[in-house]
mmCIF file of C-alpha atoms in Angstrom:
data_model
loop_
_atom_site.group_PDB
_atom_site.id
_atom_site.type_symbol
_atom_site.label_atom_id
_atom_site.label_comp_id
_atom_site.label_asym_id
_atom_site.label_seq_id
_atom_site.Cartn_x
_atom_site.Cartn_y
_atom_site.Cartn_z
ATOM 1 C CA UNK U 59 -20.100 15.617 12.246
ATOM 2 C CA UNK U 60 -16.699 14.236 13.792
ATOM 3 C CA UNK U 61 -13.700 14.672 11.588
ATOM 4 C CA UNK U 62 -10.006 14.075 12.184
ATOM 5 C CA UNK U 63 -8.266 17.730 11.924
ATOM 6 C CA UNK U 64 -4.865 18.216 11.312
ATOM 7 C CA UNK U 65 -4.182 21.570 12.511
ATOM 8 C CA UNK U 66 -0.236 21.857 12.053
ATOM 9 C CA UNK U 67 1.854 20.067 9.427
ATOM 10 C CA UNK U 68 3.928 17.424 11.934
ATOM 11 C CA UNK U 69 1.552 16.884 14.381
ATOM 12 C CA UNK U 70 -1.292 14.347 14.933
ATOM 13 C CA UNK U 71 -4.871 15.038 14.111
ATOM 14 C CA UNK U 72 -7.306 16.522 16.533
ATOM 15 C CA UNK U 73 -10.933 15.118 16.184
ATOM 16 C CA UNK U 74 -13.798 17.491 16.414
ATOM 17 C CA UNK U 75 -16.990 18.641 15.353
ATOM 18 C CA UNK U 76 -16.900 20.073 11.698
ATOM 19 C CA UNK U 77 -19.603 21.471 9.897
ATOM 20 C CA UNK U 78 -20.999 18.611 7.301
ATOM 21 C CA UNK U 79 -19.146 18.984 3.715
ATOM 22 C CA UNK U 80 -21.252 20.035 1.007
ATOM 23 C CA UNK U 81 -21.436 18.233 -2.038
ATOM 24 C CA UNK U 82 -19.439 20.434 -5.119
ATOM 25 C CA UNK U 83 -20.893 19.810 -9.297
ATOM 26 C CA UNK U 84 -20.703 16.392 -10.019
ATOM 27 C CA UNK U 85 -19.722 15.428 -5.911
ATOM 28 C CA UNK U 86 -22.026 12.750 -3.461
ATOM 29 C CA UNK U 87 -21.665 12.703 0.147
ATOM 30 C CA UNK U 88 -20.143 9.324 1.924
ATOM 31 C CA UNK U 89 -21.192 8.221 4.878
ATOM 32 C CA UNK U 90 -17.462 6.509 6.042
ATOM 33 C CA UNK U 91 -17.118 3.151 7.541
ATOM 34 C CA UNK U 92 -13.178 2.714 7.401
ATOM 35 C CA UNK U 93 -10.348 5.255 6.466
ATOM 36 C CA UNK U 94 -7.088 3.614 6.745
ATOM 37 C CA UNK U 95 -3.535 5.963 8.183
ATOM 38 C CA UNK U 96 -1.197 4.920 5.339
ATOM 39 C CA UNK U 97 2.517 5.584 4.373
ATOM 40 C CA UNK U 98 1.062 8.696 2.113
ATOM 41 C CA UNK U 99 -1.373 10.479 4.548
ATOM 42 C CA UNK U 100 1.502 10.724 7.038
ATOM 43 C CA UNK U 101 4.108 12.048 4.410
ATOM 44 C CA UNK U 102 1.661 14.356 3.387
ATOM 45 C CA UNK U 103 0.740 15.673 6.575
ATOM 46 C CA UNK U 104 4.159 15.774 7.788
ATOM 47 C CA UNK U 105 4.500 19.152 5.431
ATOM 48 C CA UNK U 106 7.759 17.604 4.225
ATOM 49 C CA UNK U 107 6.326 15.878 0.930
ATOM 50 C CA UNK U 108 7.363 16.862 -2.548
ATOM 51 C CA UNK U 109 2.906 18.271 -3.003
ATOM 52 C CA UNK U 110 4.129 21.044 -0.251
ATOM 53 C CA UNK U 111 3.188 22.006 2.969
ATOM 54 C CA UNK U 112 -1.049 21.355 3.210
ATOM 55 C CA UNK U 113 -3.207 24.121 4.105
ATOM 56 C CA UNK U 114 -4.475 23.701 7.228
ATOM 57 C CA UNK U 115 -6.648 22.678 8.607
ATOM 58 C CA UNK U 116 -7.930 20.152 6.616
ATOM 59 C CA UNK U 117 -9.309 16.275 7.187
ATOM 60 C CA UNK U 118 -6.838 13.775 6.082
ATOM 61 C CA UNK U 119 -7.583 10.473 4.548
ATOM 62 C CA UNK U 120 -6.104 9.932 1.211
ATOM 63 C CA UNK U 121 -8.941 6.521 0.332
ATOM 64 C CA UNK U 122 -11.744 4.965 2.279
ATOM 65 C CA UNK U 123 -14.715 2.763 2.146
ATOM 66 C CA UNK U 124 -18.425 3.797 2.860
ATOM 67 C CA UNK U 125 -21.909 3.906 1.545
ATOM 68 C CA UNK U 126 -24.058 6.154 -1.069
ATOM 69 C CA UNK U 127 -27.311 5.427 -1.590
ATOM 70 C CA UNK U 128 -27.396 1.620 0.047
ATOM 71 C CA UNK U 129 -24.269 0.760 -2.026
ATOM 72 C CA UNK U 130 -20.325 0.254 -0.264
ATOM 73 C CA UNK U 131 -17.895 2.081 -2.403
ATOM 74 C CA UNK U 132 -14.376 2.748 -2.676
ATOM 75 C CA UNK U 133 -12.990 6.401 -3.199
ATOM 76 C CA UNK U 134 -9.904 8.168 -3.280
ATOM 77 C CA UNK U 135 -8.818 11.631 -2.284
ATOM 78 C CA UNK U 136 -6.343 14.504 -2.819
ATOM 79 C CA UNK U 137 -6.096 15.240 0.848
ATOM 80 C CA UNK U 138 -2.854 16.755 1.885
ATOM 81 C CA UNK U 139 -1.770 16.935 -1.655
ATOM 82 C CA UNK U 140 -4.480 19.855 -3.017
ATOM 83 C CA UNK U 141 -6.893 21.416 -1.075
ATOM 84 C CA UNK U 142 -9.615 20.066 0.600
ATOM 85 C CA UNK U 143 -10.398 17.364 3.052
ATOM 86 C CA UNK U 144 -10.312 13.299 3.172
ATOM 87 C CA UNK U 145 -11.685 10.301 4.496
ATOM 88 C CA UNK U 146 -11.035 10.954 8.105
ATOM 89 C CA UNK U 147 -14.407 11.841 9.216
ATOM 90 C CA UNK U 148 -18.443 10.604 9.364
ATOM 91 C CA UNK U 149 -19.204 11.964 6.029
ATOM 92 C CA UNK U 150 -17.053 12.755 2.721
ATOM 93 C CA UNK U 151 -17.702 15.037 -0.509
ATOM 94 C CA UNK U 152 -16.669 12.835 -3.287
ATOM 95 C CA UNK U 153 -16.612 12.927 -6.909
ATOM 96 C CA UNK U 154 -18.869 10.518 -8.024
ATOM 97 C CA UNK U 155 -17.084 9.073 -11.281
ATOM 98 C CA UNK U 156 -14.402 8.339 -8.872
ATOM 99 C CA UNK U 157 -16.344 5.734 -6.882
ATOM 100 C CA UNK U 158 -15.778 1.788 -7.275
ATOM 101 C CA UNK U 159 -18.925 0.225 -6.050
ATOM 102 C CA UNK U 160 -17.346 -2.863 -4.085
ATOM 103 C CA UNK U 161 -18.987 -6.419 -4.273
ATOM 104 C CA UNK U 162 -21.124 -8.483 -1.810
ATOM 105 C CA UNK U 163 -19.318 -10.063 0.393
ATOM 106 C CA UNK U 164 -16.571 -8.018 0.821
ATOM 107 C CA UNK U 165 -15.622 -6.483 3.878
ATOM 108 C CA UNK U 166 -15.323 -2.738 4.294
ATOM 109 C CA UNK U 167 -12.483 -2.791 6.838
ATOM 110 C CA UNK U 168 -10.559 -5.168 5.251
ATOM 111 C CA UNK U 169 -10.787 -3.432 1.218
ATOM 112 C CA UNK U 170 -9.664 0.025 3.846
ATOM 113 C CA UNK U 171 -6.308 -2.033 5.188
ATOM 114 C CA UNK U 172 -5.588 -3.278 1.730
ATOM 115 C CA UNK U 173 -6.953 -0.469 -0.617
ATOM 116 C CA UNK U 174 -4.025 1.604 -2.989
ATOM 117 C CA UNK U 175 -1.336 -0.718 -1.270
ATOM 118 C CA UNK U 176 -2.784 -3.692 -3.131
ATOM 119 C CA UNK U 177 -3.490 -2.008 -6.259
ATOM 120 C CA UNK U 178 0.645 -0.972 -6.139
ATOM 121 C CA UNK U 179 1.040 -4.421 -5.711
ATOM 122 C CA UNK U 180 -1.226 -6.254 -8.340
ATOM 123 C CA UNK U 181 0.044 -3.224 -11.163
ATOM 124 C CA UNK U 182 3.481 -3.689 -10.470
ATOM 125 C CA UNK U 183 3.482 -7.578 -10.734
ATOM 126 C CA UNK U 184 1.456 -7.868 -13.363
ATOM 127 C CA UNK U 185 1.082 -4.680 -15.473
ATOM 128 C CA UNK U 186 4.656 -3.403 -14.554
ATOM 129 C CA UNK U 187 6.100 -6.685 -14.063
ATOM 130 C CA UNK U 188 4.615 -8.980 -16.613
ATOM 131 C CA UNK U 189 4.301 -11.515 -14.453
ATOM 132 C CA UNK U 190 4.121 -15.022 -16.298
ATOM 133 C CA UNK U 191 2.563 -18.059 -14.328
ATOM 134 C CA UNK U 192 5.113 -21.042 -13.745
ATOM 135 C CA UNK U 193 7.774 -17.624 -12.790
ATOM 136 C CA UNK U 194 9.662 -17.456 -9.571
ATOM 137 C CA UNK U 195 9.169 -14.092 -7.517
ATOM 138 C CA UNK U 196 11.320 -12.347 -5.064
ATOM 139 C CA UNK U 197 9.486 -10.107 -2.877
ATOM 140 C CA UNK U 198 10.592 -7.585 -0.563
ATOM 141 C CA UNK U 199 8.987 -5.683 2.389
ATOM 142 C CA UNK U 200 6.521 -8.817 2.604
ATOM 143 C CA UNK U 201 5.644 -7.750 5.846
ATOM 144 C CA UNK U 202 3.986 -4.545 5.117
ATOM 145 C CA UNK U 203 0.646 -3.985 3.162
ATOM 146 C CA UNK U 204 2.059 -4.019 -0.369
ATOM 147 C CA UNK U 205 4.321 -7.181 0.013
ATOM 148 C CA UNK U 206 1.782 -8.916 1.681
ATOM 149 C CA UNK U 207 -0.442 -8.588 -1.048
ATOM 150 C CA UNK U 208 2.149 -9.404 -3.552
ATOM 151 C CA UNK U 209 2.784 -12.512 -2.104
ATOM 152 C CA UNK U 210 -0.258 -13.618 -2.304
ATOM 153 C CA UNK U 211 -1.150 -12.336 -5.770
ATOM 154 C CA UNK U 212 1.734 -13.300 -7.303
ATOM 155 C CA UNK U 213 0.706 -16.833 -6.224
ATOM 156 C CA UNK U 214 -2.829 -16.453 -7.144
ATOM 157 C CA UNK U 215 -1.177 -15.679 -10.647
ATOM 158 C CA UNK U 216 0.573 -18.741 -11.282
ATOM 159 C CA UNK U 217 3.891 -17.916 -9.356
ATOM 160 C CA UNK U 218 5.983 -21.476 -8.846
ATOM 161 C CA UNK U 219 7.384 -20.102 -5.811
ATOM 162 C CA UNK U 220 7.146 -16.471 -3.620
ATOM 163 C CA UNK U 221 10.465 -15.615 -1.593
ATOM 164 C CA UNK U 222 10.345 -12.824 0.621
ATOM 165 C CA UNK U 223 12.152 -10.639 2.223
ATOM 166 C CA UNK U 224 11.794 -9.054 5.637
ATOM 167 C CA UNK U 225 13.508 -6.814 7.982
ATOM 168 C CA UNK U 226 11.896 -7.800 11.787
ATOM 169 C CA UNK U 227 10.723 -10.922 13.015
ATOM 170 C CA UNK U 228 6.829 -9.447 13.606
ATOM 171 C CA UNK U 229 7.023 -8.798 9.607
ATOM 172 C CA UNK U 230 8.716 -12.500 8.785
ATOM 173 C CA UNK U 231 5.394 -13.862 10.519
ATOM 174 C CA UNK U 232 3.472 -11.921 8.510
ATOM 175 C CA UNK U 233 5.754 -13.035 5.242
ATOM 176 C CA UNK U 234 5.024 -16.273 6.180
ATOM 177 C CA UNK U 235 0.921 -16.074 6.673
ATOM 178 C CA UNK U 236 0.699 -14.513 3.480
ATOM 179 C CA UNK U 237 2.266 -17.370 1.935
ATOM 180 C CA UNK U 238 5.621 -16.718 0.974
ATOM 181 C CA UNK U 239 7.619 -20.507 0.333
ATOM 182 C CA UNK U 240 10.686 -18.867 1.689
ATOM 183 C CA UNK U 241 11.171 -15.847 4.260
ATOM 184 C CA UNK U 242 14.827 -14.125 4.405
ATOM 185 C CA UNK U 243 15.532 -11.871 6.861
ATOM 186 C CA UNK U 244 16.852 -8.352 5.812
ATOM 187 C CA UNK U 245 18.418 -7.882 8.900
ATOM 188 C CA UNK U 246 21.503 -6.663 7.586
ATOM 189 C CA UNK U 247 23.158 -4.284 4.998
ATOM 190 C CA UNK U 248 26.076 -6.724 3.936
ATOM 191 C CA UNK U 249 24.542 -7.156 0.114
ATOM 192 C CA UNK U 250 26.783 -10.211 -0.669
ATOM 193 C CA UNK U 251 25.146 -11.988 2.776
ATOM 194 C CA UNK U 252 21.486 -11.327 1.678
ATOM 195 C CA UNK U 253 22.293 -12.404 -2.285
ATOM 196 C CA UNK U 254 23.362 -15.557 -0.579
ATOM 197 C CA UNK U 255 20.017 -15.977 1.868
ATOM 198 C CA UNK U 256 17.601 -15.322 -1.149
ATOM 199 C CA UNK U 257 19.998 -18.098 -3.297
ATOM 200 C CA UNK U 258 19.782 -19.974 -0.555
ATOM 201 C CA UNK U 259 16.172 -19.529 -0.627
ATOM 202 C CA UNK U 260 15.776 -19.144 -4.267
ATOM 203 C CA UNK U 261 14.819 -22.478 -6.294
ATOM 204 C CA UNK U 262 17.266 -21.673 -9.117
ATOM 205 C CA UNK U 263 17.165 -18.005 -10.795
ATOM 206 C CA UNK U 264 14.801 -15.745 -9.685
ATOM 207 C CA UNK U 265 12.551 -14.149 -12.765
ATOM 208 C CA UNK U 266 10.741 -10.727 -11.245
ATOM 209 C CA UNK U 267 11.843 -8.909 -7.666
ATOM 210 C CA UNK U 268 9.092 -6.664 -6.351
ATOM 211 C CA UNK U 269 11.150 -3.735 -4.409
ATOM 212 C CA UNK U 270 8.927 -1.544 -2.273
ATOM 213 C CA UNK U 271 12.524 -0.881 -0.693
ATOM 214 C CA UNK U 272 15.853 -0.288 -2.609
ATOM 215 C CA UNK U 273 18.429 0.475 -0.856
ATOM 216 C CA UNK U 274 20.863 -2.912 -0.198
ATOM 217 C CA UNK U 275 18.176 -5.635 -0.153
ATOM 218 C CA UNK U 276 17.296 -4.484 -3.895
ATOM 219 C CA UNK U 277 20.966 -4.457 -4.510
ATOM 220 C CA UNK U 278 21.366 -8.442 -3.049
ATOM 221 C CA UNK U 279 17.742 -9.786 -4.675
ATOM 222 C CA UNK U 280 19.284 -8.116 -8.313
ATOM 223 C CA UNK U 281 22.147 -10.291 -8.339
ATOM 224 C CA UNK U 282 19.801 -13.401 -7.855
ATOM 225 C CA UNK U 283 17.744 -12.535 -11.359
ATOM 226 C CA UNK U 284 18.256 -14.329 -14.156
ATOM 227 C CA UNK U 285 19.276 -13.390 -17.479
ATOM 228 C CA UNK U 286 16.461 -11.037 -18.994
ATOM 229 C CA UNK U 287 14.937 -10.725 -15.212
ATOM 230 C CA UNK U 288 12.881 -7.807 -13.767
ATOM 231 C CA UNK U 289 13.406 -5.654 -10.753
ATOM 232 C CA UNK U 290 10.136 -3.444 -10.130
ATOM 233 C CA UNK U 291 10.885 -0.930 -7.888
ATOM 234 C CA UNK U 292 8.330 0.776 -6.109
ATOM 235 C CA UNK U 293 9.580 2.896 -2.932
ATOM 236 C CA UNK U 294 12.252 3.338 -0.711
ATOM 237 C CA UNK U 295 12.176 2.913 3.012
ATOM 238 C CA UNK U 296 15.437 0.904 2.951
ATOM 239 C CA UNK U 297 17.281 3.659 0.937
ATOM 240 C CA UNK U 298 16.910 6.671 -1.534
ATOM 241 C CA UNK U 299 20.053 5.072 -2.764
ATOM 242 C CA UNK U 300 20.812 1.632 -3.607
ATOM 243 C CA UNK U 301 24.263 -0.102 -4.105
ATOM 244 C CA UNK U 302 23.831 -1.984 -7.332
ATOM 245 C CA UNK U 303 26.491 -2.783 -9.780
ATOM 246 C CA UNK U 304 26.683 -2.023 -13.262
ATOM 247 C CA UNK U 305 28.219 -5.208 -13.875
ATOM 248 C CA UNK U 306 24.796 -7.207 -12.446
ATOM 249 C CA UNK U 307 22.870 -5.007 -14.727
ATOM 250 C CA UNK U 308 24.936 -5.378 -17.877
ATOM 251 C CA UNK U 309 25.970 -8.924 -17.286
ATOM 252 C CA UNK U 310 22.618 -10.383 -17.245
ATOM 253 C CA UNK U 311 21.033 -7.273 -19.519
ATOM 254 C CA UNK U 312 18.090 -6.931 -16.428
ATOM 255 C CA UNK U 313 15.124 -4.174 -16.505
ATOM 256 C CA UNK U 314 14.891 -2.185 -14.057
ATOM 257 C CA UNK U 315 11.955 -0.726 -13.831
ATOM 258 C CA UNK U 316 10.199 2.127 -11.482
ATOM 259 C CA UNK U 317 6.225 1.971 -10.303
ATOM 260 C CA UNK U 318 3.502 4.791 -8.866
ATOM 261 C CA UNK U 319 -0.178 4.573 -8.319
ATOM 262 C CA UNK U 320 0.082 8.040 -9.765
ATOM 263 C CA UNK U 321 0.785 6.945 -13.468
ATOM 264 C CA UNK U 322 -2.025 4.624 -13.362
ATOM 265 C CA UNK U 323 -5.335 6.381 -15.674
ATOM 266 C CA UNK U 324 -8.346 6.739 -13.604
ATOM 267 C CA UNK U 325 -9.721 4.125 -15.536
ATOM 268 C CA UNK U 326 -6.781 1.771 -14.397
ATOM 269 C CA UNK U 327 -7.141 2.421 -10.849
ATOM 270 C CA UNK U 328 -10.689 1.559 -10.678
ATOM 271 C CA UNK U 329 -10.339 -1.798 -12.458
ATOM 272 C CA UNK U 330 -7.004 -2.343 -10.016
ATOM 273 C CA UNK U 331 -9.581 -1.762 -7.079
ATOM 274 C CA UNK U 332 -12.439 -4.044 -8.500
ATOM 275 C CA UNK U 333 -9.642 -6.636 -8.856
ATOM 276 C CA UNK U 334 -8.350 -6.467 -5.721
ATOM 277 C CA UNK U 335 -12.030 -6.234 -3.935
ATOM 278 C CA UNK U 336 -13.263 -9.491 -5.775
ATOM 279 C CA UNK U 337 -10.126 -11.302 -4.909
ATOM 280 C CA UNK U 338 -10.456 -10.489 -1.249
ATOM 281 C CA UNK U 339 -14.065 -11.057 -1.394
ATOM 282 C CA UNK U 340 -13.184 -14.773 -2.920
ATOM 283 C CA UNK U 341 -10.836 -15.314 0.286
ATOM 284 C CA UNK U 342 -7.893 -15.467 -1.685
ATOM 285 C CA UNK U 343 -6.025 -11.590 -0.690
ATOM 286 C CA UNK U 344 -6.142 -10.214 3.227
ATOM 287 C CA UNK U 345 -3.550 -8.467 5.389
ATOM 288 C CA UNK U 346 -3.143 -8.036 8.707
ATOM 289 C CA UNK U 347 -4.774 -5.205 10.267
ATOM 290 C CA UNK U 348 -6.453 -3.871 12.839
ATOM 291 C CA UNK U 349 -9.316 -0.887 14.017
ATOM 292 C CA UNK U 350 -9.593 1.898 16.271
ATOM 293 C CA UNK U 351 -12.574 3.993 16.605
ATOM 294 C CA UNK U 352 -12.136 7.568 15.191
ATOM 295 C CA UNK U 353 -12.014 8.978 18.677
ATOM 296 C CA UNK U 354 -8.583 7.781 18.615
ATOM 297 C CA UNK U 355 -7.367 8.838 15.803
ATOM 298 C CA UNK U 356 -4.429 11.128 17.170
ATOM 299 C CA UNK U 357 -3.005 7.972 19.511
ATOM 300 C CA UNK U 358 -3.090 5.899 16.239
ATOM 301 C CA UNK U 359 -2.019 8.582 14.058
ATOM 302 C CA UNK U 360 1.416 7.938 16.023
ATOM 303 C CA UNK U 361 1.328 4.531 16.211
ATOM 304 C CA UNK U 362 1.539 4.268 13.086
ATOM 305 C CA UNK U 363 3.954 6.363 12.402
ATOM 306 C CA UNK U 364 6.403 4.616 14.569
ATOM 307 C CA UNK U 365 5.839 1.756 13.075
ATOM 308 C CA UNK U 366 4.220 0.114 16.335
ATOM 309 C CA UNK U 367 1.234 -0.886 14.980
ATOM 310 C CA UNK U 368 0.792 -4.255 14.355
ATOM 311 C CA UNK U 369 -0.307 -3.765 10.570
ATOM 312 C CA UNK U 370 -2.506 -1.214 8.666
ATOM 313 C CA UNK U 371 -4.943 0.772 11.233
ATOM 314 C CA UNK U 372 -7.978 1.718 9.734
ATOM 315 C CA UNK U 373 -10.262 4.127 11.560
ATOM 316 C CA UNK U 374 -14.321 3.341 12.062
ATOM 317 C CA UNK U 375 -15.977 6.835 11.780
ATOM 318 C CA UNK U 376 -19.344 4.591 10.900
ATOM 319 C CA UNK U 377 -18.300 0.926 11.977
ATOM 320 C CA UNK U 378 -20.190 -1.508 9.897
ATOM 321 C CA UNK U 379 -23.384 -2.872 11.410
#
C-alpha cells in the first residue's frame, strides 16, 4: 500500500510502498478516504512535543475518515505520540471500539477538515463554557479550524451575537463566512487597542471568550467580560504567556478556565464527533478546506506548516467515489 513515512523527526513525510498493517486483538483495517495535516501531527512529528521524540519511521495521521465493512467511520490515533502508525496511508489498523460510524449525508472530506478541531470547539463552548442561548461570545482565532467552528456553533446554540477575532485579512474572510456579527483584527499587541475594537464590536458585555490563543488578544477580550464571565482557553499560538491583570480578574470575579481534547472520556469524544458529523451533515458547521492527493503529501506537509495553506489540507489516500 502507499503510506506517508516520516523518516526523521523535522522533516516532511516521504510516501512509499509499506507492507499492509495487520489488524492487532480487538483492531479492523480502514480503507482511508481523507487524513487531515493538523496543528498536532506536525508538533508531534517535529520531535519537539512534550510525548518525545517518535520512533521512526512511522505513518502519521493523528484522525481520519474511511470505510469498514460498507460503513464511513471516524477514528483517532496515537501516531507520533506512542508507537505505531496513523491515518496517512490506503489502509489503517484501528481499534474498533474507537470508531464513530458517521451519518448519511455527510461528507468524508469535510468531517477530515473539521474532525478533533470541532470537537475542541463544541466541548469548550458548551461543556467547558456553559454556553447559555441569548449569551454574547467572543471568539478568537476565528480564522482557523477551531474558531471557525465555534462561530458557527456558538450560533447554532442560541448565541445573540459571535465577535471574532483575527490576526490576517485571509482569516477575517474566513471570520466573516463562518458567521461571526463582528470581525476585529488582532493585528496588534497593544492590549488596551484590541479591548477597545472588541467594545467597539461588542453589543454591551461580553459573557464567554473562546481563546485558542492567549497571549495579548486573551488579555484585551478579558477586560470586555462581564461580571461572572468566562474565558476558555484552549492553546497558545499568540503566546505561552499572556498579559492579564489581576485587577480584571478580581474586579469582575471571572473564570478562567483551561480546555484539551485529552481530558475528554472516550465516551465523550465519540458523542463530540457524532455531534459535530450530524451538524455538518444538516448544513449548519463547514470550514474552509481544501485536498491534495497523498502523492503530495511532503509539498503539503510544508504548506501547512507555514501556514500557506489556505485552510485545513486533508489528504485523499482513497478519494471518495
Amino acid at each position: 500500500m502507499r503510506a506517508a513515512e516520516i523518516r526523521e523527526p523535522g522533516r516532511p513525510p516521504v510516501v512509499a510502498e509499506r507492507e499492509p498493517p495487520v489488524p492487532g486483538d480487538g483492531e479492523v483495517l480502514v480503507d482511508v478516504l481523507a487524513a487531515p495535516i493538523t496543528p498536532l501531527d506536525l508538533l508531534c512529528a517535529s520531535g519537539t512535543s512534550y510525548f518525545g521524540t517518535p520512533a521512526t519511521p512511522y505513518v502519521p495521521g493523528v484522525q481520519g475518515v474511511g470505510t469498514v465493512d460498507g460503513r464511513t467511520v471516524w477514528f483517532p490515533s496515537q501516531a507520533g505520540m506512542a508507537p505505531g502508525d496513523g491515518s496517512m496511508a490506503e489502509v489503517a489498523a484501528v481499534p474498533e471500539d474507537s470508531l464513530v460510524e458517521l451519518p448519511d449525508g455527510a461528507d468524508p472530506l469535510q468531517l477530515a477538515a473539521l474532525g478533533l478541531s470541532a470537537v475542541a470547539a463544541h466541548m469548550a463552548l458548551s461543556w467547558r463554557g456553559e454556553l447559555v442561548a441569548g449569551e454574547q461570545v467572543v471568539v478568537l482565532g476565528a480564522g482557523g479550524v477551531v474558531g471557525q467552528a465555534a462561530a458557527q456553533l456558538a450560533r447554532t446554540a442560541g448565541a445573540r451575537r459571535v465577535v471574532a477575532g483575527a490576526r490576517s485579512p485571509g482569516a477575517r474572510e474566513r471570520a466573516e463566512r463562518a458567521g461571526a456579527d463582528a470581525v476585529v483584527a488582532l493585528d496588534t499587541g497593544d492590549v488596551a487597542e484590541l479591548a477597545r475594537r472588541f467594545a467597539d464590536a461588542a453589543d454591551g458585555p461580553v459573557d464567554l471568550v473562546l481563546d485558542p490563543l492567549f497571549g495579548a488578544p486573551a488579555a484585551a477580550a478579558a477586560r470586555t467580560l462581564r461580571p461572572g464571565g468566562r474565558l476558555v482557553n484552549l492553546g497558545s499560538s499568540a503566546g505561552e504567556t499572556c498579559p492579564i491583570e489581576s485587577s480584571t480578574i478580581r474586579g469582575k470575579s471571572l473564570r478562567l478556565l483551561g480546555y484539551t481534547n485529552n481530558e475528554l472520556t472516550a465516551e465523550q469524544r465519540a458523542a463530540a464527533v457524532a455531534f459535530v458529523a450530524a451538524e455538518a451533515a444538516a448544513g449548519r458547521l463547514a470550514v474552509v478546506h481544501e485536498t491534495v492527493p497523498l502523492e503530495d503529501a511532503a509539498a503539503a506537509w510544508r504548506r501547512q506548516g507555514e501556514g500557506t495553506a489556505a485552510g485545513r489540507i486533508v489528504l485523499t489516500p482513497r478519494p471518495p467515489g
